[in-house]
């Protein structure tokens, strides 16, 4: 069974940092581009970063560029999101997703909640 | 990439059909078929229902169909059922910038 399990969400003060992890299981991880997608409370979906199979291609949304870093470890079947200089507007549920082709996110984790507040 | 525009809400009676539009620019859709649709029930993660404009994801019923014409993609739900009541999002990939974005989301209500 394909599973994506996010962890690392927490309450953090503005300006703080967090590292999210996503552990994948039930499929061969390395051939898939992986994405982080977030959803602020009561709002829509926002793609914020993706990393290609080997990490050679990385993309960030303008809203997080320069503050967030995506990485992956194919040996550990995991993808990460290092979040620095967090802002109130980063408060959201963060989902890890697998892309089976091009923006075809066929599996999603359960999400992890990041709350940025003083 | 700017957010794709969807109607805030659509509604229909059981058995009817509803269509959700997703409007972007020529840069959003271009000549490529990188458009997908997601269904999200409250408190749940989104679920892929359509990718590559019109390909139904595994296990998705043929009541769901997708299409694209010019700068607008569409999702049609036929034979509307109570369990179809959810939020729906489109998503497109912009080849030139290798970026992507989601639509603003549409709430489908079954009357």
XYZ file of N, CA and C in Angstrom:
687
model
N 0.842 -1.191 0.000
C 0.000 0.000 0.000
C 0.881 1.246 0.000
N 0.606 2.150 -0.920
C 1.363 3.397 -0.986
C 0.999 4.280 0.204
N 2.007 4.766 0.888
C 1.788 5.674 2.007
C 2.795 6.808 1.983
N 2.292 7.981 2.295
C 3.129 9.163 2.511
C 2.759 9.700 3.886
N 3.750 9.807 4.753
C 3.480 10.227 6.118
C 4.343 11.444 6.443
N 3.660 12.581 6.620
C 4.362 13.813 6.976
C 4.533 13.917 8.487
N 5.569 14.621 8.884
C 5.797 14.910 10.299
C 6.567 16.212 10.408
N 6.582 16.755 11.616
C 7.368 17.956 11.870
C 6.568 19.227 12.045
N 5.272 19.183 11.767
C 4.463 20.378 11.954
C 4.380 20.765 13.429
N 4.276 22.055 13.669
C 4.280 22.527 15.062
C 3.853 23.986 15.102
N 3.742 24.502 16.315
C 3.515 25.924 16.541
C 4.879 26.594 16.649
N 5.085 27.624 15.858
C 6.379 28.298 15.850
C 6.147 29.805 15.769
N 7.055 30.558 16.348
C 6.930 32.013 16.335
C 7.372 32.579 14.986
N 6.841 33.731 14.620
C 7.313 34.372 13.382
C 8.827 34.543 13.403
N 9.431 34.258 12.262
C 10.888 34.323 12.168
C 11.570 33.007 12.486
N 10.814 32.072 13.001
C 11.388 30.786 13.389
C 11.550 29.827 12.220
N 11.997 28.624 12.549
C 12.279 27.601 11.539
C 11.631 26.283 11.919
N 11.350 25.493 10.891
C 10.846 24.131 11.076
C 11.356 23.279 9.935
N 11.470 21.989 10.196
C 11.812 21.054 9.132
C 10.733 19.992 9.070
N 10.076 19.927 7.920
C 9.077 18.899 7.688
C 9.717 17.701 7.003
N 9.223 16.523 7.365
C 9.680 15.294 6.730
C 8.488 14.553 6.151
N 8.755 13.798 5.101
C 7.725 12.962 4.486
C 8.359 11.604 4.206
N 7.849 10.581 4.872
C 8.361 9.228 4.688
C 7.450 8.471 3.737
N 8.035 7.940 2.680
C 7.271 7.218 1.670
C 7.471 5.717 1.837
N 6.424 4.964 1.561
C 6.521 3.518 1.610
C 5.505 2.907 0.664
N 5.735 1.646 0.323
C 4.792 0.929 -0.532
C 5.009 1.107 -2.015
N 6.051 1.822 -2.394
C 6.366 1.994 -3.813
C 7.855 2.334 -3.946
N 8.369 2.199 -5.151
C 9.746 2.576 -5.426
C 9.825 4.087 -5.523
N 10.492 4.693 -4.551
C 10.456 6.143 -4.344
C 11.232 6.927 -5.405
N 12.409 6.442 -5.762
C 13.340 7.262 -6.550
C 12.837 7.728 -7.908
N 11.981 7.019 -8.616
C 11.553 7.501 -9.942
C 10.515 8.622 -9.951
N 10.082 9.062 -8.769
C 8.993 10.028 -8.725
C 9.448 11.418 -8.298
N 8.962 12.421 -9.028
C 9.077 13.797 -8.573
C 8.137 13.971 -7.383
N 8.612 14.658 -6.363
C 7.837 14.844 -5.141
C 7.561 16.335 -4.931
N 6.395 16.604 -4.379
C 5.941 17.972 -4.182
C 5.520 18.210 -2.736
N 5.638 19.463 -2.329
C 4.975 19.950 -1.127
C 3.900 20.937 -1.565
N 2.708 20.705 -1.062
C 1.541 21.553 -1.373
C 0.914 21.941 -0.048
N 0.529 23.177 0.108
C -0.045 23.609 1.378
C -1.439 24.179 1.200
N -2.146 24.227 2.324
C -3.512 24.753 2.332
C -3.726 25.532 3.623
N -3.830 26.838 3.493
C -4.110 27.671 4.657
C -5.536 27.410 5.133
N -5.816 27.665 6.393
C -7.156 27.393 6.939
C -8.254 28.055 6.124
N -9.201 27.263 5.623
C -10.317 27.782 4.865
C -9.982 28.275 3.477
N -8.760 28.011 3.030
C -8.308 28.502 1.727
C -8.051 27.356 0.754
N -7.584 27.723 -0.443
C -7.337 26.741 -1.478
C -5.945 26.136 -1.410
N -5.650 25.342 -2.421
C -4.372 24.648 -2.486
C -3.305 25.534 -3.128
N -2.089 25.411 -2.617
C -0.962 26.166 -3.164
C 0.244 25.247 -3.276
N 0.710 25.014 -4.489
C 1.947 24.274 -4.685
C 3.108 25.162 -4.313
N 4.017 24.670 -3.465
C 5.106 25.532 -3.019
C 6.488 25.055 -3.421
N 6.671 23.767 -3.676
C 7.996 23.291 -4.061
C 7.903 21.896 -4.645
N 8.816 21.618 -5.577
C 8.945 20.238 -6.026
C 10.411 19.934 -6.304
N 10.730 18.640 -6.264
C 12.091 18.177 -6.491
C 12.029 16.964 -7.401
N 12.856 16.962 -8.413
C 12.859 15.878 -9.379
C 13.500 14.623 -8.780
N 13.530 13.578 -9.565
C 13.942 12.268 -9.063
C 15.331 12.265 -8.422
N 16.270 12.949 -9.051
C 17.638 12.970 -8.519
C 17.954 14.264 -7.780
N 16.994 15.180 -7.771
C 17.239 16.469 -7.136
C 17.857 17.489 -8.074
N 18.000 17.137 -9.335
C 18.640 18.042 -10.281
C 17.748 19.223 -10.659
N 16.454 19.042 -10.525
C 15.497 20.119 -10.810
C 14.681 20.401 -9.555
N 14.698 21.647 -9.162
C 13.949 22.094 -7.980
C 13.209 23.374 -8.356
N 11.995 23.495 -7.907
C 11.185 24.691 -8.165
C 10.548 25.148 -6.855
N 10.449 26.455 -6.698
C 9.771 27.037 -5.544
C 8.756 28.076 -6.018
N 7.648 28.146 -5.317
C 6.712 29.241 -5.537
C 7.351 30.539 -5.053
N 6.965 31.635 -5.657
C 7.521 32.930 -5.266
C 7.295 33.215 -3.785
N 6.196 32.701 -3.242
C 5.840 32.989 -1.854
C 6.814 32.396 -0.846
N 7.606 31.404 -1.253
C 8.528 30.759 -0.310
C 9.984 30.796 -0.787
N 10.197 31.275 -1.993
C 11.544 31.285 -2.560
C 12.504 32.069 -1.669
N 13.667 31.478 -1.404
C 14.668 32.118 -0.557
C 14.504 31.826 0.920
N 13.357 31.237 1.296
C 13.100 30.921 2.707
C 12.974 29.419 2.943
N 12.434 28.705 1.979
C 12.213 27.262 2.102
C 13.203 26.518 1.206
N 13.578 25.314 1.653
C 14.466 24.449 0.875
C 13.914 23.039 0.862
N 13.720 22.519 -0.327
C 13.257 21.133 -0.473
C 14.461 20.244 -0.756
N 14.426 19.032 -0.214
C 15.497 18.066 -0.461
C 14.906 16.669 -0.372
N 15.670 15.707 -0.811
C 15.215 14.315 -0.737
C 16.391 13.403 -0.482
N 16.083 12.244 0.083
C 17.078 11.202 0.320
C 16.468 9.915 -0.216
N 16.873 9.525 -1.405
C 16.282 8.332 -2.020
C 16.622 7.055 -1.250
N 17.731 7.062 -0.560
C 18.101 5.885 0.231
C 17.172 5.713 1.431
N 16.619 6.817 1.898
C 15.713 6.774 3.045
C 14.246 6.930 2.634
N 13.996 6.988 1.323
C 12.626 7.139 0.822
C 11.918 8.320 1.464
N 12.610 9.431 1.510
C 12.065 10.595 2.212
C 12.305 11.884 1.454
N 11.391 12.817 1.670
C 11.537 14.175 1.140
C 11.350 15.137 2.313
N 12.036 16.254 2.243
C 12.068 17.183 3.367
C 11.730 18.600 2.893
N 11.303 19.415 3.841
C 11.087 20.832 3.570
C 11.617 21.625 4.753
N 12.745 22.295 4.548
C 13.310 23.173 5.560
C 12.680 24.545 5.397
N 12.043 25.018 6.446
C 11.324 26.291 6.396
C 11.964 27.275 7.360
N 12.499 28.344 6.822
C 13.130 29.390 7.631
C 12.363 30.697 7.505
N 12.645 31.602 8.406
C 12.017 32.942 8.379
C 10.505 32.841 8.213
N 9.913 32.013 9.028
C 8.476 31.757 8.890
C 7.648 32.992 9.200
N 6.551 33.111 8.473
C 5.647 34.244 8.598
C 4.249 33.752 8.980
N 3.431 34.669 9.468
C 2.054 34.304 9.812
C 1.355 33.620 8.640
N 1.610 34.137 7.442
C 0.922 33.614 6.256
C 1.394 32.235 5.811
N 2.388 31.699 6.498
C 2.825 30.330 6.218
C 1.994 29.308 6.994
N 1.113 29.791 7.865
C 0.247 28.893 8.613
C -0.640 28.112 7.649
N -0.544 26.793 7.715
C -1.258 25.948 6.764
C -1.053 24.486 7.121
N -1.864 23.645 6.494
C -1.588 22.211 6.470
C -0.674 21.967 5.273
N 0.417 21.272 5.527
C 1.396 20.978 4.489
C 1.271 19.514 4.078
N 1.048 19.306 2.773
C 0.917 17.963 2.230
C 2.143 17.600 1.393
N 2.552 16.372 1.524
C 3.558 15.773 0.660
C 2.804 14.959 -0.389
N 3.209 15.091 -1.651
C 2.491 14.365 -2.703
C 3.455 13.751 -3.703
N 2.998 12.693 -4.327
C 3.737 12.034 -5.388
C 3.145 12.454 -6.731
N 4.006 12.750 -7.697
C 3.556 13.153 -9.027
C 3.776 11.980 -9.976
N 2.702 11.387 -10.460
C 2.867 10.206 -11.308
C 3.185 10.553 -12.765
N 2.973 11.812 -13.148
C 3.393 12.215 -14.497
C 3.749 13.698 -14.471
N 2.848 14.565 -14.835
C 3.055 16.016 -14.739
C 1.824 16.603 -14.051
N 2.013 17.153 -12.878
C 0.942 17.660 -12.005
C -0.216 16.658 -11.913
N 0.141 15.401 -11.765
C -0.841 14.347 -11.508
C -0.510 13.746 -10.150
N -1.007 14.410 -9.112
C -0.658 14.046 -7.735
C -1.572 12.918 -7.278
N -1.093 11.688 -7.435
C -1.967 10.541 -7.220
C -1.994 10.049 -5.779
N -0.993 10.377 -5.005
C -1.018 10.033 -3.595
C -0.629 11.239 -2.754
N -1.356 11.423 -1.664
C -1.149 12.533 -0.748
C -0.965 11.979 0.664
N -0.154 12.674 1.441
C -0.089 12.333 2.850
C -1.322 12.872 3.568
N -1.353 12.652 4.869
C -2.488 13.126 5.670
C -2.355 14.600 6.006
N -1.166 15.145 5.793
C -0.914 16.552 6.065
C -0.366 16.769 7.467
N 0.435 17.805 7.603
C 0.948 18.198 8.912
C 0.728 19.698 9.075
N 0.240 20.088 10.243
C -0.158 21.476 10.473
C 1.003 22.306 10.990
N 1.256 23.384 10.291
C 2.242 24.368 10.731
C 1.483 25.632 11.115
N 1.698 26.068 12.347
C 1.049 27.288 12.828
C 2.135 28.282 13.204
N 2.096 29.437 12.560
C 3.066 30.491 12.850
C 2.333 31.598 13.589
N 2.698 31.756 14.857
C 1.989 32.731 15.677
C 2.825 33.071 16.902
N 2.712 34.299 17.339
C 3.410 34.713 18.542
C 2.510 34.540 19.768
N 3.142 31.787 -11.325
C 1.930 31.555 -12.118
C 0.720 32.051 -11.341
N -0.137 32.811 -11.966
C -1.336 33.305 -11.295
C -2.334 32.175 -11.087
N -3.197 32.327 -10.080
C -4.199 31.313 -9.810
C -5.184 31.241 -10.964
N -5.556 30.023 -11.274
C -6.559 29.801 -12.300
C -7.930 30.125 -11.712
N -8.822 30.626 -12.533
C -10.117 31.097 -12.049
C -11.187 30.028 -12.187
N -11.826 29.731 -11.067
C -12.957 28.798 -11.044
C -14.149 29.509 -10.420
N -15.371 29.067 -10.748
C -16.536 29.628 -10.059
C -16.474 29.234 -8.594
N -16.950 30.141 -7.740
C -16.864 29.865 -6.310
C -17.717 28.645 -5.939
N -18.893 28.525 -6.580
C -19.778 27.413 -6.251
C -20.649 27.039 -7.443
N -21.024 25.791 -7.488
C -22.023 25.286 -8.433
C -22.901 24.310 -7.672
N -24.112 24.149 -8.141
C -25.021 23.233 -7.459
C -25.919 22.525 -8.465
N -26.441 21.404 -8.035
C -27.342 20.642 -8.876
C -28.102 19.625 -8.060
N -29.175 19.146 -8.599
C -29.981 18.127 -7.936
C -29.415 16.749 -8.248
N -29.706 15.776 -7.416
C -29.244 14.410 -7.708
C -29.668 13.975 -9.107
N -28.724 13.387 -9.828
C -28.984 12.916 -11.173
C -28.661 13.924 -12.258
N -28.570 15.186 -11.884
C -28.235 16.214 -12.875
C -26.740 16.227 -13.154
N -26.365 17.032 -14.136
C -24.949 17.231 -14.461
C -24.542 18.653 -14.107
N -23.319 18.797 -13.646
C -22.753 20.121 -13.400
C -21.389 20.188 -14.072
N -21.018 21.378 -14.498
C -19.718 21.585 -15.122
C -18.988 22.707 -14.404
N -17.737 22.443 -14.074
C -16.884 23.423 -13.406
C -15.836 23.900 -14.407
N -15.737 25.195 -14.569
C -14.755 25.745 -15.498
C -13.486 26.161 -14.755
N -12.408 26.194 -15.482
C -11.097 26.573 -14.949
C -10.431 27.418 -16.022
N -10.377 28.706 -15.797
C -9.926 29.626 -16.833
C -8.548 30.187 -16.515
N -7.683 30.122 -17.510
C -6.343 30.658 -17.341
C -5.949 31.473 -18.549
N -4.662 31.478 -18.822
C -4.146 32.176 -19.980
C -3.544 31.163 -20.950
N -3.128 31.647 -22.096
C -2.516 30.742 -23.062
C -1.223 30.163 -22.496
N -0.586 30.902 -21.572
C 0.636 30.379 -20.952
C 0.309 29.238 -19.996
N -0.868 29.312 -19.374
C -1.235 28.262 -18.411
C -1.483 26.939 -19.109
N -2.170 26.982 -20.230
C -2.581 25.735 -20.861
C -1.784 25.426 -22.122
N -1.482 26.427 -22.898
C -0.687 26.247 -24.105
C -1.193 25.115 -24.966
N -0.269 24.424 -25.601
C -0.610 23.295 -26.454
C -0.431 21.972 -25.735
N -0.276 22.042 -24.418
C -0.017 20.837 -23.660
C -1.262 20.382 -22.897
N -1.263 19.169 -22.484
C -2.411 18.588 -21.785
C -2.117 18.344 -20.316
N -1.400 19.278 -19.692
C -1.038 19.095 -18.290
C -2.043 19.790 -17.387
N -3.246 19.245 -17.364
C -4.318 19.755 -16.517
C -4.867 18.609 -15.688
N -5.013 18.844 -14.413
C -5.559 17.821 -13.526
C -6.652 18.424 -12.647
N -7.463 17.543 -12.078
C -8.579 17.948 -11.212
C -8.556 17.127 -9.929
N -8.883 17.788 -8.816
C -8.854 17.161 -7.504
C -10.177 17.404 -6.787
N -10.585 16.389 -6.057
C -11.779 16.459 -5.212
C -11.316 16.461 -3.765
N -11.881 17.336 -2.961
C -11.500 17.378 -1.550
C -12.743 17.470 -0.675
N -12.930 16.455 0.153
C -13.978 16.497 1.155
C -13.449 17.168 2.411
N -14.339 17.753 3.208
C -13.890 18.492 4.401
C -13.006 17.647 5.312
N -11.885 18.238 5.694
C -10.970 17.573 6.614
C -10.138 16.461 6.016
N -10.245 16.278 4.704
C -9.509 15.207 4.031
C -8.482 15.774 3.068
N -7.522 14.933 2.717
C -6.562 15.314 1.683
C -7.249 15.279 0.321
N -6.794 16.090 -0.607
C -7.367 16.046 -1.963
C -7.149 14.688 -2.610
N -8.012 14.399 -3.573
C -7.944 13.135 -4.316
C -7.900 13.444 -5.807
N -6.941 12.847 -6.497
C -6.835 13.024 -7.946
C -8.004 12.325 -8.636
N -8.730 13.068 -9.478
C -9.803 12.440 -10.238
C -9.538 12.463 -11.747
N -8.864 13.486 -12.241
C -8.570 13.605 -13.663
C -7.148 14.122 -13.834
N -6.360 13.530 -14.736
C -5.082 14.110 -15.113
C -4.954 14.120 -16.637
N -3.973 14.862 -17.123
C -3.776 14.998 -18.571
C -5.086 15.389 -19.269
N -5.756 16.333 -18.702
C -7.011 16.936 -19.197
C -8.221 16.024 -19.046
N -8.087 14.749 -19.453
C -9.295 13.928 -19.535
C -9.121 12.482 -19.078
N -7.972 12.159 -18.524
C -7.745 10.773 -18.100
C -8.232 10.586 -16.674
N -9.180 9.696 -16.478
C -9.670 9.421 -15.129
C -8.646 8.607 -14.354
N -8.460 8.999 -13.106
C -7.546 8.272 -12.249
C -8.148 6.913 -11.905
N -7.278 6.007 -11.487
C -7.702 4.659 -11.163
C -8.843 4.667 -10.145
N -9.908 3.947 -10.466
C -11.025 3.827 -9.544
C -12.048 4.936 -9.622
N -11.780 5.950 -10.404
C -12.722 7.065 -10.519
C -13.815 6.698 -11.529
N -15.045 6.921 -11.146
C -16.168 6.537 -11.981
C -16.254 7.389 -13.242
N -16.865 6.812 -14.284
C -16.967 7.531 -15.550
C -18.016 8.638 -15.498
N -18.568 8.910 -14.350
C -19.436 10.082 -14.193
C -18.612 11.374 -14.223
N -17.322 11.233 -14.016
C -16.418 12.380 -14.030
C -15.689 12.430 -15.372
N -15.714 13.591 -16.010
C -15.025 13.729 -17.285
C -14.393 15.109 -17.383
N -13.266 15.164 -18.093
C -12.552 16.424 -18.237
C -12.337 16.770 -19.698
N -12.206 18.072 -19.954
C -11.950 18.542 -21.308
C -11.226 19.878 -21.238
N -10.771 20.330 -22.402
C -10.091 21.614 -22.484
C -10.368 22.232 -23.841
N -10.601 23.521 -23.833
C -10.786 24.256 -25.084
C -10.182 25.639 -24.911
N -9.176 25.911 -25.703
C -8.505 27.202 -25.588
C -7.913 27.384 -24.213
N -8.287 28.477 -23.560
C -7.741 28.790 -22.246
C -8.645 28.347 -21.095
N -9.560 27.446 -21.369
C -10.465 26.965 -20.334
C -10.503 25.444 -20.297
N -10.287 24.915 -19.096
C -10.470 23.489 -18.859
C -11.782 23.313 -18.101
N -12.380 22.155 -18.241
C -13.677 21.915 -17.605
C -13.741 20.516 -17.010
N -14.449 20.433 -15.909
C -14.754 19.146 -15.266
C -16.266 19.014 -15.238
N -16.765 17.921 -15.761
C -18.205 17.660 -15.737
C -18.483 16.462 -14.851
N -19.434 16.633 -13.968
C -19.900 15.538 -13.124
C -21.315 15.202 -13.579
N -21.480 13.997 -14.088
C -22.795 13.555 -14.561
C -23.465 12.697 -13.495
N -24.792 12.645 -13.534
C -25.493 11.817 -12.566
C -25.106 12.178 -11.141
N -25.203 13.438 -10.806
C -24.744 13.970 -9.529
C -25.283 13.147 -8.355
N -24.393 12.838 -7.412
C -24.780 12.083 -6.225
C -24.359 12.837 -4.972
N -24.971 12.479 -3.872
C -24.715 13.177 -2.614
C -23.226 13.171 -2.255
N -22.553 12.083 -2.545
C -21.131 11.980 -2.178
C -20.232 12.844 -3.051
N -20.786 13.436 -4.108
C -19.997 14.330 -4.951
C -19.877 15.722 -4.336
N -20.636 15.967 -3.279
C -20.567 17.271 -2.612
C -19.201 17.423 -1.968
N -18.417 18.362 -2.486
C -17.022 18.542 -2.073
C -16.479 19.799 -2.748
N -15.238 20.112 -2.435
C -14.516 21.161 -3.142
C -13.708 20.533 -4.272
N -13.642 21.246 -5.395
C -12.914 20.759 -6.558
C -11.897 21.805 -7.008
N -10.698 21.333 -7.325
C -9.618 22.218 -7.752
C -9.036 21.736 -9.071
N -8.783 22.673 -9.979
C -8.019 22.347 -11.173
C -6.560 22.692 -10.913
N -5.711 22.178 -11.760
C -4.272 22.423 -11.639
C -3.668 22.348 -13.037
N -2.775 23.266 -13.343
C -2.115 23.196 -14.644
C -0.631 23.487 -14.512
N 0.115 22.911 -15.418
C 1.572 23.073 -15.447
C 1.939 23.973 -16.610
N 2.759 24.968 -16.327
C 3.197 25.889 -17.372
C 4.586 25.463 -17.843
N 4.634 24.975 -19.069
C 5.860 24.370 -19.575
C 7.015 25.357 -19.646
N 6.740 26.572 -20.094
C 7.834 27.525 -20.323
C 8.544 27.913 -19.030
N 7.802 27.986 -17.951
C 8.399 28.386 -16.679
C 8.627 27.209 -15.737
N 8.209 26.030 -16.151
C 8.257 24.801 -15.331
C 7.603 25.014 -13.965
N 6.609 25.879 -13.925
C 5.870 26.103 -12.681
C 4.451 25.595 -12.841
N 3.721 25.578 -11.768
C 2.327 25.149 -11.853
C 1.509 25.884 -10.818
N 0.198 25.809 -11.007
C -0.683 26.461 -10.048
C -2.035 25.788 -9.999
N -2.738 26.067 -8.920
C -4.072 25.519 -8.727
C -5.133 26.576 -9.018
N -6.317 26.091 -9.315
C -7.454 26.983 -9.434
C -7.902 27.466 -8.065
N -8.822 28.409 -8.087
C -9.303 29.027 -6.855
C -10.246 28.129 -6.074
N -10.707 27.058 -6.711
C -11.558 26.098 -6.017
C -13.039 26.355 -6.220
N -13.798 25.274 -6.349
C -15.251 25.350 -6.531
C -15.933 24.407 -5.555
N -16.911 24.942 -4.843
C -17.689 24.091 -3.945
C -18.897 23.568 -4.701
N -19.014 22.273 -4.776
C -20.170 21.641 -5.420
C -21.168 21.243 -4.346
N -22.385 21.732 -4.501
C -23.463 21.418 -3.566
C -24.527 20.591 -4.275
N -24.907 19.503 -3.619
C -25.985 18.659 -4.147
C -27.268 19.035 -3.418
N -28.210 19.544 -4.161
C -29.419 20.099 -3.554
C -30.335 19.007 -3.008
